[in-house]
XYZ file of C-alpha atoms in Angstrom:
542
model
C -22.208 25.793 12.598
C -18.945 24.855 10.835
C -18.783 21.607 12.835
C -22.354 20.794 11.779
C -21.476 21.438 8.149
C -18.555 18.975 8.321
C -20.798 16.266 9.884
C -23.479 16.613 7.189
C -20.978 16.522 4.343
C -19.416 13.282 5.469
C -22.123 10.909 4.105
C -21.794 12.491 0.612
C -18.064 11.579 0.619
C -18.732 8.052 1.764
C -21.265 7.644 -0.967
C -18.758 8.643 -3.595
C -16.260 6.150 -2.282
C -18.718 3.325 -2.338
C -19.671 4.160 -5.909
C -16.151 4.154 -7.002
C -15.545 0.788 -5.317
C -18.704 -0.572 -6.856
C -17.637 0.635 -10.361
C -14.230 -0.997 -9.976
C -15.754 -4.283 -8.832
C -18.153 -4.187 -11.789
C -15.240 -3.837 -14.237
C -13.271 -6.572 -12.602
C -16.353 -8.839 -12.574
C -16.960 -8.133 -16.272
C -13.445 -9.062 -17.217
C -13.486 -12.231 -15.118
C -16.797 -13.371 -16.485
C -16.024 -12.719 -20.130
C -12.272 -13.134 -20.027
C -12.211 -15.535 -23.100
C -14.297 -13.150 -25.244
C -12.087 -10.251 -24.270
C -8.931 -12.209 -24.981
C -10.280 -13.174 -28.456
C -11.388 -9.576 -29.117
C -7.984 -8.271 -27.997
C -6.153 -10.711 -30.286
C -8.284 -9.920 -33.340
C -7.976 -6.135 -32.945
C -4.215 -6.400 -32.363
C -3.647 -8.488 -35.449
C -5.820 -6.142 -37.613
C -4.100 -2.970 -36.300
C -0.625 -4.501 -36.610
C -1.396 -5.602 -40.120
C -2.626 -2.155 -41.026
C 0.500 -0.365 -39.733
C 2.666 -2.945 -41.490
C 0.794 -2.675 -44.839
C 0.495 1.029 -44.814
C 4.089 1.726 -43.761
C 6.025 3.981 -46.191
C 9.616 4.896 -45.495
C 10.344 8.688 -45.350
C 13.803 10.142 -46.259
C 14.700 13.767 -45.515
C 17.318 16.193 -46.941
C 17.634 19.723 -45.680
C 19.321 23.017 -46.268
C 19.916 25.907 -43.913
C 20.090 29.544 -45.093
C 21.200 32.742 -43.501
C 19.278 35.735 -44.947
C 20.883 39.175 -45.430
C 18.775 42.067 -46.833
C 19.721 45.027 -44.628
C 22.092 45.803 -41.925
C 19.141 45.545 -39.453
C 19.125 42.062 -37.929
C 15.678 42.560 -36.407
C 14.222 43.543 -39.768
C 16.044 40.669 -41.487
C 14.634 38.244 -38.839
C 11.172 39.414 -39.742
C 11.792 38.836 -43.433
C 12.982 35.217 -42.549
C 9.645 34.650 -40.796
C 7.755 35.759 -43.888
C 9.816 33.648 -46.212
C 9.682 30.567 -43.981
C 5.838 30.717 -43.515
C 5.310 31.225 -47.291
C 7.410 28.302 -48.464
C 4.665 25.476 -47.996
C 2.355 27.642 -50.164
C 4.891 28.727 -52.790
C 6.036 25.196 -53.546
C 2.570 24.114 -54.458
C 2.152 26.707 -57.180
C 2.288 25.713 -60.823
C 5.125 28.044 -61.741
C 7.440 26.892 -58.900
C 6.659 23.276 -59.657
C 7.686 23.845 -63.297
C 10.968 25.451 -62.198
C 11.614 22.671 -59.650
C 11.196 19.753 -62.093
C 12.781 21.516 -65.143
C 16.062 19.651 -64.618
C 14.441 16.170 -64.420
C 15.516 14.277 -67.608
C 14.138 10.856 -66.882
C 12.074 8.872 -64.495
C 11.912 5.169 -63.572
C 10.182 3.031 -60.929
C 11.596 0.995 -58.098
C 10.480 -2.470 -57.036
C 7.420 -1.026 -55.283
C 6.282 1.139 -58.197
C 7.461 4.435 -56.754
C 9.058 7.101 -59.019
C 12.878 7.524 -59.095
C 14.082 10.799 -60.499
C 17.159 11.416 -62.729
C 18.797 14.729 -63.467
C 20.406 16.093 -66.653
C 19.794 18.892 -69.137
C 16.337 20.381 -69.194
C 14.010 17.987 -70.981
C 10.709 17.459 -69.148
C 8.169 19.742 -67.807
C 6.856 19.238 -64.309
C 3.845 16.873 -63.925
C 1.703 19.838 -62.980
C 2.580 21.784 -66.063
C 2.117 19.183 -68.813
C 1.595 20.721 -72.238
C -2.043 20.075 -73.202
C -1.090 20.689 -76.910
C 0.963 17.583 -76.819
C -1.154 14.756 -75.447
C 1.535 12.144 -75.872
C 4.021 14.146 -73.779
C 1.343 14.688 -71.123
C 0.557 10.987 -70.853
C 4.175 9.823 -70.883
C 5.554 12.102 -68.163
C 2.662 12.937 -66.017
C 1.678 9.418 -65.093
C 5.027 8.342 -63.573
C 5.065 11.451 -61.448
C 1.792 10.463 -59.943
C 3.695 7.970 -57.643
C 6.184 10.707 -56.423
C 5.207 11.588 -52.876
C 7.069 14.534 -51.512
C 6.752 17.431 -49.091
C 8.790 20.606 -48.701
C 8.611 22.332 -45.280
C 10.350 25.164 -43.560
C 11.266 26.214 -40.068
C 13.133 29.145 -38.567
C 15.028 30.088 -35.499
C 13.204 32.792 -33.549
C 15.007 36.156 -33.459
C 17.758 35.128 -36.011
C 18.217 35.173 -39.714
C 18.392 31.414 -40.038
C 15.845 29.163 -41.514
C 15.908 25.567 -42.694
C 14.027 23.975 -45.680
C 13.425 20.190 -45.501
C 12.547 17.897 -48.444
C 10.910 14.631 -47.655
C 10.078 11.795 -50.062
C 9.836 7.992 -50.036
C 13.122 7.491 -51.683
C 16.480 8.894 -50.410
C 17.781 9.673 -53.918
C 14.568 11.703 -54.728
C 15.069 13.631 -51.564
C 18.614 14.542 -52.464
C 17.738 15.521 -56.121
C 14.756 17.612 -55.150
C 16.868 19.440 -52.464
C 19.454 20.208 -55.125
C 16.719 21.470 -57.507
C 15.219 23.579 -54.739
C 18.629 25.185 -53.956
C 18.950 26.244 -57.622
C 15.462 27.779 -58.053
C 14.496 29.118 -54.623
C 16.911 32.142 -54.261
C 15.285 33.741 -57.353
C 11.749 33.105 -55.949
C 12.880 34.528 -52.568
C 14.012 37.826 -54.283
C 10.680 37.961 -56.185
C 8.767 37.557 -52.900
C 10.575 40.168 -50.582
C 12.944 42.024 -52.933
C 16.600 41.533 -53.468
C 18.039 39.261 -50.706
C 21.224 37.431 -50.173
C 20.825 33.740 -49.078
C 24.016 32.415 -47.623
C 24.264 28.654 -47.440
C 24.922 27.537 -43.869
C 24.480 23.812 -44.049
C 23.273 21.051 -46.286
C 22.253 17.616 -44.964
C 21.722 14.958 -47.609
C 19.671 11.845 -46.907
C 21.241 8.418 -46.710
C 19.556 4.981 -46.959
C 18.217 5.159 -43.406
C 14.713 6.590 -43.266
C 13.668 8.934 -40.595
C 10.663 6.700 -39.623
C 12.373 3.339 -39.225
C 9.792 0.536 -39.282
C 9.563 -1.196 -35.853
C 7.612 -4.454 -35.701
C 7.585 -4.100 -31.798
C 6.011 -0.665 -32.148
C 3.389 -1.942 -34.526
C 2.529 -4.836 -32.241
C 2.427 -2.476 -29.230
C 0.047 -0.231 -31.069
C -2.114 -3.228 -31.924
C -2.284 -4.410 -28.333
C -3.047 -0.869 -27.001
C -5.923 -0.554 -29.615
C -7.215 -4.045 -28.590
C -7.135 -2.994 -24.897
C -8.962 0.251 -25.728
C -11.739 -1.648 -27.597
C -12.002 -4.103 -24.641
C -12.273 -1.301 -22.144
C -14.906 0.341 -24.338
C -16.992 -2.825 -24.444
C -16.531 -3.318 -20.630
C -17.616 0.325 -20.026
C -20.766 -0.266 -22.133
C -21.451 -3.400 -20.135
C -20.857 -1.764 -16.688
C -23.134 1.223 -17.454
C -25.922 -0.773 -18.973
C -25.950 -3.753 -16.525
C -29.218 -4.194 -14.682
C -28.451 -7.141 -12.485
C -28.746 -6.907 -8.660
C -25.243 -6.233 -7.338
C -25.875 -4.428 -4.002
C -28.528 -3.857 -1.377
C -29.403 -0.426 -2.772
C -30.614 -2.046 -5.962
C -33.289 -3.852 -3.954
C -34.281 -0.689 -2.178
C -35.905 0.354 -5.421
C -38.264 -2.606 -5.069
C -39.059 -3.017 -1.411
C -38.635 -1.292 1.969
C -37.852 -4.643 3.573
C -34.286 -5.031 4.724
C -31.563 -7.589 3.793
C -31.610 -10.408 6.284
C -28.086 -11.588 5.520
C -25.301 -11.460 2.994
C -24.079 -15.007 2.177
C -20.536 -14.995 0.847
C -18.916 -16.654 -2.029
C -16.976 -19.718 -1.146
C -14.931 -22.166 -3.259
C -15.248 -25.816 -3.544
C -13.102 -27.874 -5.854
C -15.856 -29.998 -7.281
C -19.624 -29.545 -7.682
C -21.835 -32.607 -8.033
C -24.594 -34.338 -6.211
C -22.058 -36.113 -4.041
C -20.451 -32.919 -2.890
C -23.564 -30.889 -2.148
C -22.979 -31.627 1.567
C -19.836 -29.530 1.431
C -22.180 -26.495 1.532
C -23.968 -27.678 4.691
C -23.282 -26.007 8.003
C -23.162 -29.466 9.642
C -20.061 -30.301 7.631
C -17.007 -29.738 9.688
C -15.167 -28.552 6.605
C -17.709 -25.936 5.611
C -16.443 -22.375 5.034
C -16.544 -20.414 8.200
C -17.904 -17.306 6.629
C -20.743 -19.225 4.934
C -21.724 -20.888 8.198
C -21.750 -17.681 10.211
C -23.801 -15.834 7.595
C -26.376 -18.619 7.482
C -26.587 -18.841 11.313
C -27.105 -15.019 11.409
C -29.898 -15.370 8.834
C -31.673 -18.012 10.866
C -31.415 -15.978 14.055
C -32.819 -12.870 12.444
C -35.622 -14.742 10.711
C -36.566 -16.436 14.036
C -36.755 -13.175 15.821
C -38.904 -11.491 13.094
C -41.314 -14.377 13.019
C -41.567 -14.803 16.763
C -42.603 -11.199 17.040
C -45.772 -11.892 15.106
C -46.207 -15.524 16.368
C -45.431 -17.033 12.915
C -44.140 -20.482 12.256
C -44.211 -21.126 8.544
C -42.109 -19.338 5.894
C -41.568 -19.942 2.276
C -38.192 -19.728 0.386
C -38.136 -18.721 -3.229
C -36.039 -16.738 -5.729
C -36.422 -15.125 -9.146
C -34.502 -17.697 -11.287
C -33.108 -21.186 -10.849
C -29.481 -21.587 -9.638
C -29.696 -18.731 -7.169
C -29.134 -21.088 -4.219
C -32.540 -21.062 -2.573
C -32.584 -24.806 -1.839
C -29.067 -24.652 -0.353
C -30.194 -21.805 1.877
C -33.456 -23.606 2.823
C -31.661 -26.689 3.870
C -29.074 -24.777 5.921
C -31.664 -22.656 7.674
C -33.507 -25.875 8.666
C -30.268 -27.277 9.990
C -29.569 -23.975 11.904
C -33.057 -24.308 13.592
C -32.235 -27.919 14.483
C -28.887 -26.959 15.982
C -30.798 -24.610 18.356
C -33.000 -27.440 19.541
C -36.042 -26.491 17.444
C -38.290 -29.114 15.911
C -38.286 -28.273 12.193
C -40.015 -29.543 9.079
C -38.597 -28.891 5.667
C -40.999 -29.304 2.740
C -39.519 -29.588 -0.778
C -42.330 -27.717 -2.714
C -40.363 -27.859 -5.931
C -42.341 -30.774 -7.357
C -40.954 -29.879 -10.862
C -37.366 -30.675 -9.816
C -36.950 -31.859 -6.214
C -33.492 -31.317 -4.905
C -33.511 -31.106 -1.114
C -32.681 -34.714 -0.427
C -29.651 -34.495 -2.794
C -27.945 -32.235 -0.144
C -27.911 -35.141 2.117
C -26.754 -37.605 -0.468
C -30.170 -39.332 -0.564
C -32.069 -40.665 -3.530
C -35.545 -39.555 -4.569
C -38.222 -40.498 -2.112
C -41.966 -40.514 -1.916
C -43.130 -36.966 -1.183
C -45.666 -34.242 -1.646
C -46.813 -35.147 -5.122
C -47.338 -38.775 -3.928
C -49.233 -37.543 -0.874
C -51.549 -35.419 -2.972
C -52.314 -38.110 -5.502
C -52.609 -41.194 -3.134
C -53.783 -42.258 0.294
C -50.191 -42.221 1.761
C -49.876 -41.049 5.379
C -47.445 -38.388 6.461
C -45.251 -40.725 8.613
C -44.439 -42.733 5.503
C -43.172 -39.578 3.743
C -40.935 -38.028 6.443
C -37.222 -38.554 6.218
C -35.149 -37.351 9.148
C -31.602 -36.046 8.658
C -29.483 -34.176 11.170
C -32.451 -33.439 13.320
C -34.560 -32.072 10.356
C -37.758 -33.820 9.263
C -37.942 -33.644 5.452
C -40.821 -34.253 3.067
C -39.430 -34.398 -0.531
C -41.124 -33.150 -3.654
C -42.094 -36.668 -4.592
C -41.736 -39.093 -7.494
C -44.435 -37.444 -9.613
C -43.010 -34.309 -11.154
C -45.125 -31.411 -12.384
C -46.598 -27.982 -11.566
C -48.164 -27.378 -8.238
C -51.389 -26.105 -9.946
C -51.904 -29.576 -11.440
C -50.635 -31.709 -8.619
C -51.623 -29.938 -5.393
C -54.667 -31.229 -3.443
C -55.654 -28.196 -1.422
C -57.603 -30.175 1.177
C -54.700 -32.397 1.820
C -52.299 -29.518 1.853
C -54.482 -27.597 4.342
C -54.560 -30.739 6.571
C -50.812 -31.151 6.300
C -50.118 -27.491 7.313
C -52.541 -27.794 10.346
C -50.582 -30.803 11.483
C -47.174 -29.194 10.887
C -48.178 -25.933 12.819
C -49.105 -28.080 15.821
C -46.179 -30.539 15.702
C -43.277 -28.242 14.814
C -41.597 -25.137 15.930
C -40.793 -24.065 12.341
C -41.909 -25.141 8.904
C -39.882 -24.188 5.800
C -41.348 -24.438 2.380
C -38.799 -24.589 -0.483
C -40.436 -23.721 -3.810
C -39.534 -23.146 -7.474
C -38.474 -19.786 -8.777
C -41.319 -17.126 -8.532
C -40.496 -15.457 -11.848
C -42.151 -17.546 -14.557
C -43.958 -20.047 -12.315
C -47.090 -19.868 -10.103
C -45.962 -22.623 -7.625
C -44.462 -20.138 -5.125
C -47.521 -18.024 -5.238
C -49.812 -20.999 -4.672
C -47.810 -22.339 -1.749
C -47.441 -18.804 -0.231
C -51.210 -19.105 0.770
C -50.165 -21.646 3.323
C -47.176 -19.630 4.641
C -47.048 -16.846 7.139
C -43.999 -15.166 5.486
C -41.761 -15.228 2.441
C -37.961 -15.079 2.421
C -36.602 -14.164 -0.985
C -33.158 -15.303 -2.162
C -31.245 -13.118 -4.645
C -28.059 -14.367 -6.080
C -25.592 -11.551 -6.607
C -25.211 -10.344 -10.217
C -27.612 -12.945 -11.682
C -31.305 -11.717 -11.777
C -32.018 -8.279 -13.107
C -33.802 -5.691 -11.009
C -36.899 -6.237 -13.277
C -36.948 -10.033 -12.664
C -36.670 -9.585 -8.946
C -39.454 -6.976 -8.956
C -41.702 -9.354 -10.917
C -40.975 -12.173 -8.524
C -41.452 -10.175 -5.292
C -44.435 -8.172 -6.408
C -47.087 -10.693 -5.352
C -45.537 -11.153 -1.979
C -45.271 -7.426 -1.444
C -48.906 -7.011 -2.411
C -49.920 -9.785 0.060
C -47.627 -8.220 2.787
C -45.948 -11.538 3.324
C -42.395 -10.611 2.265
C -40.279 -10.866 5.470
C -37.012 -9.783 3.777
C -34.357 -11.072 1.415
C -30.943 -12.779 1.376
C -28.185 -11.836 -1.071
C -26.471 -15.081 -1.984
C -22.859 -15.482 -3.210
C -22.133 -11.864 -2.303
C -18.410 -11.162 -3.179
C -18.163 -8.588 -0.366
C -18.996 -11.254 2.365
C -16.567 -12.415 4.897
C -15.728 -15.735 3.186
C -12.272 -17.229 3.776
C -11.969 -18.590 0.262
C -13.617 -16.124 -1.957
C -15.434 -18.032 -4.807
C -18.032 -20.794 -5.047
C -16.242 -22.203 -8.066
C -18.531 -24.641 -9.830
C -21.294 -23.802 -7.499
C -22.196 -21.139 -10.094
C -23.460 -23.917 -12.329
C -26.097 -24.868 -9.849
C -27.017 -28.426 -10.531
C -27.845 -28.915 -14.203
C -29.871 -25.746 -14.632
C -27.177 -23.894 -16.606
C -26.157 -20.353 -16.197
C -29.078 -17.924 -16.503
C -31.282 -20.599 -18.138
C -34.116 -22.684 -16.762
C -32.544 -25.985 -17.811
C -34.883 -28.826 -16.579
C -37.666 -26.242 -16.114
C -37.773 -25.309 -19.799
C -40.400 -27.903 -20.562
C -42.660 -26.551 -17.843
C -42.304 -23.029 -18.993
C -43.623 -24.004 -22.474
C -46.693 -25.788 -21.053
C -47.255 -23.634 -17.959
C -49.841 -21.264 -19.409
C -51.782 -23.976 -21.149
C -51.892 -26.200 -18.094
C -52.892 -23.284 -15.816
C -55.671 -22.280 -18.151
C -57.039 -25.915 -18.273
C -56.809 -26.333 -14.551
C -58.334 -22.965 -13.577
C -61.128 -23.288 -16.104
C -62.617 -26.336 -14.356
C -65.790 -25.421 -12.156
C -64.550 -27.356 -9.213
C -61.180 -25.579 -9.281
C -62.866 -22.189 -9.362
C -64.973 -23.121 -6.340
C -61.873 -24.286 -4.422
C -59.997 -21.021 -5.070
C -63.041 -19.024 -4.091
C -63.320 -21.055 -0.814
C -59.618 -20.607 -0.075
C -59.642 -16.924 -0.745
C -62.645 -16.505 1.527
C -60.894 -18.331 4.319
C -57.710 -16.172 3.865
C -59.720 -13.041 4.092
C -61.285 -14.200 7.347
């Protein structure tokens, strides 16, 4: 039984470790992604906090006196009296009567360059600011106002088990500290006797303040506080980001959507430059391609082939939730992987909105699917062969599949492809926001979904996958640009700005999004279109 308990507890510990690692990765990813924003935030907070400490700095000067109390011959009893006196001093010095006695020797006041009060001592002339004579308004106005800028504190501490206690006077001017200490020494013995009976206070030590404050201003300390405050604010924002992020970052996020498994994790790799002329750097046929990228794509092809052969399937569709997730790159490489194994493969660029497959081979736009649907072109005039892969591009006429696709010709094309090829790959636009992938999926046996790490949200993936899950055509998914993959270089670099789509935006697709609903309603409302859909759905059910 103990052995069994240890075995069952092990997965819990592993889960905790994985969560900690994931959390750390999320923090690092957040700081890498928004490093400029965090740097600016850190600088702003540091400047503000440093300025606040500099502006609010007030020097403090302390003078102190140490007494030894003697009331009886019993040292223990006298020590208890010391405790009472010391604890009572902060309260006593705030009373009106004590304040009057304390300031009774002040003859004049003046102000320094900063407007703070400076005391002068002589024969008794002024009452304390707290005890102004209300019967003489002029005196109250003249002598109460200057004292308003006099900041001082009187505190006390005692040595446990002895008859010693120390009183400290702190102000913002060293002269004031020394004057108030002298005034305190004159009036306090009488007050002590009133509080605890007749006592003898013997002077042990007097420390006057000099021109050096006890809280010396340090620019370095102020800057350090500012930087620490800025770091704290940045960490707070990063924590808010980490605990509210909803993008897909690990396989378990997709387990919330589908029971299908991950076909392969495609790692991040780095290339120095990202343009149409360097897309071939990402192809497995390139001798300089990253080893980890190539192996993950070959593994993906092998698993897809086994899964489809089990059910006698030949045609699978590639799509994603959003643009720039890398589905076209994956589609091209899977086609090349099939060709390397001696398979006859046809790659259809079903993205008639923004064809991109031929660009991976450094080729210009070519007549393709949209031209085939709208004219009498024959298939052999459309096919371009590259590295053993037959390719039919999206065509020169760009638009939505719902408006360009000729279903009779598409059905004829797929019948021919199933007979002539071992594998047919359909690369389509993103499934979230467009109907193209859903329309083309009617001609496919299975759907392989590409999810770029930390780009689409779980909700976006759910919306994109839902139709394929309902039709039971979802074969599985690939996680692209996975940072935990076995890449030898680590990052895709500019690959993140996939083409000209722009990060997390639809780029060239934006126009189609705005007109998609209107076009779909116009197309689907035609009687002949409704009849075609009904006929196609009837055939699918058979």
